[in-house]
Coordinates of C-alpha atoms in Angstrom, one line a residue:
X1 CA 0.0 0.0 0.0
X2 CA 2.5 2.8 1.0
X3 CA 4.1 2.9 -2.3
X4 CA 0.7 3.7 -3.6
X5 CA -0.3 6.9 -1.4
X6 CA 0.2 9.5 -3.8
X7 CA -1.9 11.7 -5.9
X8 CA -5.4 10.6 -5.1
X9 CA -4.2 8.2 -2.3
X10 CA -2.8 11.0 -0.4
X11 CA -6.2 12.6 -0.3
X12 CA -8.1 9.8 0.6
X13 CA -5.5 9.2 3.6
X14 CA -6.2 13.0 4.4
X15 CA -9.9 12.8 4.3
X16 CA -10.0 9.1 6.1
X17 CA -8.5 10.9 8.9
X18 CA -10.5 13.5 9.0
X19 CA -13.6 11.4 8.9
X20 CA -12.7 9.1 11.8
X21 CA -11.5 11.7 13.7
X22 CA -14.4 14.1 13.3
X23 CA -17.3 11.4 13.6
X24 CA -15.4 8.7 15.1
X25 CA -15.6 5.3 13.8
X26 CA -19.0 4.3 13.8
X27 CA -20.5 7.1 11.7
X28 CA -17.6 7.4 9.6
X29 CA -18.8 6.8 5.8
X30 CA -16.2 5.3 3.3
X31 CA -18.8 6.9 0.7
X32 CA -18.3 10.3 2.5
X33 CA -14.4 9.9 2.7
X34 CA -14.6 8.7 -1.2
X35 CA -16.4 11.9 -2.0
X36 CA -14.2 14.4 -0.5
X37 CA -11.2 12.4 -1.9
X38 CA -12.9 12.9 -5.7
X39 CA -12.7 9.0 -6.3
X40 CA -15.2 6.8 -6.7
X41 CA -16.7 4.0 -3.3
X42 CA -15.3 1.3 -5.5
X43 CA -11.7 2.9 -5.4
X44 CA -12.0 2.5 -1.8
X45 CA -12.9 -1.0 -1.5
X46 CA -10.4 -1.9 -4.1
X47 CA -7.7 -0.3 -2.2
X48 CA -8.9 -1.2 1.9
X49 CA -11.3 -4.2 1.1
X50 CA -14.0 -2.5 3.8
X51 CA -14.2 0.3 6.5
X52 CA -11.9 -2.0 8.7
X53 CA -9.5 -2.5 6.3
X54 CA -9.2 1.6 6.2
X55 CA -9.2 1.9 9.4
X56 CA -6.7 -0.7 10.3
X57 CA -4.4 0.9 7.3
X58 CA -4.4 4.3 9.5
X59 CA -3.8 3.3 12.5
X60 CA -1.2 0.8 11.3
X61 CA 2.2 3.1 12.7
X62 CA 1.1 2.2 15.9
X63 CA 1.8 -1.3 15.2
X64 CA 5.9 -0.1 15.7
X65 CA 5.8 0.8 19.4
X66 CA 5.0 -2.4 21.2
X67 CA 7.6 -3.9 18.9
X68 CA 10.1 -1.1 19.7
X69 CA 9.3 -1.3 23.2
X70 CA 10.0 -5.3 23.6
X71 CA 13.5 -4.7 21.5
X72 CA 14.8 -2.1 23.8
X73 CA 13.7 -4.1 26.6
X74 CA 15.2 -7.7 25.7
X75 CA 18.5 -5.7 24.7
X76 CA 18.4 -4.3 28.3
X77 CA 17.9 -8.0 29.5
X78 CA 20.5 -9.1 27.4
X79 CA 22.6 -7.2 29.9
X80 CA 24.2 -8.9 32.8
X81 CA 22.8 -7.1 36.0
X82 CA 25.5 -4.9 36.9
X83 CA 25.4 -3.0 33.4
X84 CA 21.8 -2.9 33.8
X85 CA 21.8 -1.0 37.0
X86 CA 24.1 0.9 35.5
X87 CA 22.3 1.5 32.3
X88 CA 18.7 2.0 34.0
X89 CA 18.3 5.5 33.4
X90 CA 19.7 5.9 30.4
X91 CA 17.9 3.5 29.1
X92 CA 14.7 4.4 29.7
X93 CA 15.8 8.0 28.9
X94 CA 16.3 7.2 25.6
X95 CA 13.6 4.6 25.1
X96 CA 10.9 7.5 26.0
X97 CA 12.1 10.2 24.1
X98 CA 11.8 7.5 21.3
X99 CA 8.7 6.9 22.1
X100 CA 7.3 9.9 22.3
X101 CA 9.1 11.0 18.8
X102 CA 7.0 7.9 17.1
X103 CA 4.0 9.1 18.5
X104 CA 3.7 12.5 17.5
X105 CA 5.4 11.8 14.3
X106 CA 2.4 9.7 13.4
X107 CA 0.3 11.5 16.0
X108 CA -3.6 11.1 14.1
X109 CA -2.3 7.5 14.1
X110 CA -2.5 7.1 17.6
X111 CA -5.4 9.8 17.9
X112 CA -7.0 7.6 15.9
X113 CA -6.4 4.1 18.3
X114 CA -6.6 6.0 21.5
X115 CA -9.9 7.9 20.7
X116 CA -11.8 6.7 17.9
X117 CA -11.4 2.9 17.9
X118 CA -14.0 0.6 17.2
X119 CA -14.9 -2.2 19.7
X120 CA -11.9 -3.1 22.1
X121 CA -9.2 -2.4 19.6
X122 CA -7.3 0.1 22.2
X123 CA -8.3 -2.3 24.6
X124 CA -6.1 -4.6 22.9
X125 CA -3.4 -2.6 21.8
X126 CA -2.8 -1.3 25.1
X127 CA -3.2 -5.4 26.9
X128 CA 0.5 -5.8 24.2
X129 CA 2.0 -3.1 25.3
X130 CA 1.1 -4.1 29.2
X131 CA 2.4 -7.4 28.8
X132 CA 5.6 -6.3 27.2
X133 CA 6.1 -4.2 30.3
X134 CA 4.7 -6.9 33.3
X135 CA 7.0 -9.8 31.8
X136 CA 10.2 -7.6 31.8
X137 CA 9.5 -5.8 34.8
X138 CA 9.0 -8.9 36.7
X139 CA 12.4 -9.7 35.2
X140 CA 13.7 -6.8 36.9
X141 CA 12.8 -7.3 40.2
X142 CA 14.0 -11.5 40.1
X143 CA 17.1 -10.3 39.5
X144 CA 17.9 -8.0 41.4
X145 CA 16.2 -10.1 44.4
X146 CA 13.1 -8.3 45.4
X147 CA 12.0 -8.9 48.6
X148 CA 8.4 -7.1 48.0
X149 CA 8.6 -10.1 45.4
X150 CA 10.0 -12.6 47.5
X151 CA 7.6 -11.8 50.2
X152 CA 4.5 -11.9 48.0
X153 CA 3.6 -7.7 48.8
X154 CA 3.4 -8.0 44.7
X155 CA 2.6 -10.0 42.2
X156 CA 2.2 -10.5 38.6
X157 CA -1.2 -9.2 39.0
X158 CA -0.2 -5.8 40.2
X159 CA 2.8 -5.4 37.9
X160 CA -0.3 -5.6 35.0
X161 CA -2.6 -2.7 37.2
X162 CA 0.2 -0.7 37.9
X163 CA 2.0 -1.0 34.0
X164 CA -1.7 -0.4 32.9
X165 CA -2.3 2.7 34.9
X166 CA 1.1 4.4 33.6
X167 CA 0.9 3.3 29.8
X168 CA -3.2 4.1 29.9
X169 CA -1.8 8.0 31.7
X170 CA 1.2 8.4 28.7
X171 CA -2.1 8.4 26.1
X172 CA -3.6 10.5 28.2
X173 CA -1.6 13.0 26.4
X174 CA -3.1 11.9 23.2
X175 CA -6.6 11.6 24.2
X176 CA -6.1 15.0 25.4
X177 CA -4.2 16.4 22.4
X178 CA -1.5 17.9 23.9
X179 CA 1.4 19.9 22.0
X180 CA 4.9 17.6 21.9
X181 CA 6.2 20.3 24.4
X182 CA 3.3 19.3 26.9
X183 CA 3.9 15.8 26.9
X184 CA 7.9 15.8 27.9
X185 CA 7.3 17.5 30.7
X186 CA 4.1 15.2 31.4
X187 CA 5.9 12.1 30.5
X188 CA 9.4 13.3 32.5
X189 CA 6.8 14.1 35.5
X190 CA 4.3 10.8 34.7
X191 CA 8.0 8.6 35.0
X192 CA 9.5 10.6 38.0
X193 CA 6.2 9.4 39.5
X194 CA 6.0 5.9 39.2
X195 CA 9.8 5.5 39.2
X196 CA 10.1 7.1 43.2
X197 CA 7.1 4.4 43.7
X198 CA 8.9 1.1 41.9
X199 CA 12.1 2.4 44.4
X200 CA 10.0 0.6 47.6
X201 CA 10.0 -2.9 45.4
X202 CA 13.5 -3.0 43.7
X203 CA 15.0 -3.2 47.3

């Protein structure tokens, strides 16, 4: 598909966005999206098979941060745990600022999954991300001998509530479309936050 989006593709891609965005995916009209576009409703189920199809083509950018998230993360864990405590900080320094880069660079992207997804796809996308985060987390604290671990104070269970709460609060700034600016400092503050909490369990 991408080395199709030009000319008449690029519109469509512009209008699509619009459309979702504006009346969210439910009322959004393929028809309505091929009409500002100047093509034809066959053009569009050609090119995106159904209203699915061109929503899941959209939104598909997304699709790169769980995958960058569980690269950085192994490649932490590939570590030896000396280099990793040494390494902590810099390493989610960098990771976030990546993060945040791929999600304003695509930013109606991830407008589009955070606020205008049908059914549970969010629901989903953010359940990958969560699990990326639990498994490597829980990682973390084996090795580096938790006794809030060892002890049972936490569990697997609220690894997945706490990880939930802080990825579902970094959309936050999507949901509530803040500039790039906005959302460093709320990301920088959002970490300093939960990292001064996860001190308590990596003891």
């Amino acid at each position: 598909m991408a080395n199709r989006i030009e000319g008449y593709d690029e519109k469509i891609i512009e209008y699509a966005q619009k459309e979702f965005l504006e009346k969210g995916y439910n009322d959004a009209s393929l028809r309505n999206i091929a009409k500002m576009a100047g093509v034809s409703t066959s053009t569009m189920y050609t090119r995106f098979g159904d209203k699915e199809g061109m929503f899941e083509f959209l939104i598909a950018p997304t699709k790169e941060l769980p995958v960058f998230l569980e690269k950085v993360l192994s490649g932490y864990f590939s570590m030896d745990v000396e280099n990793q405590k040494e390494q902590y900080k810099e390493t989610g320094n960098t990771g976030f600022d990546k993060i945040i880069d791929m999600i304003y660079t695509d930013y109606p992207s991830y407008k589009l999954i955070v606020s205008c997804s049908p059914g549970d796809t969010y629901k989903k996308y953010l359940e990958r991300i969560t699990a990326i985060d639990v498994k490597y987390t829980l990682i973390y604290l084996k090795e580096n001998n938790s006794s809030a671990l060892r002890e049972g104070r936490i569990n697997e269970g609220f690894c997945h509530v706490v990880s939930t709460a802080f990825y579902s609060a970094l959309f936050h700034c999507v949901e509530h479309d803040m500039s790039r600016e906005d959302a460093v400092r709320y990301i920088t503050e959002l970490r300093n936050f939960y990292g001064r909490g996860w001190e308590e369990y990596f003891k």
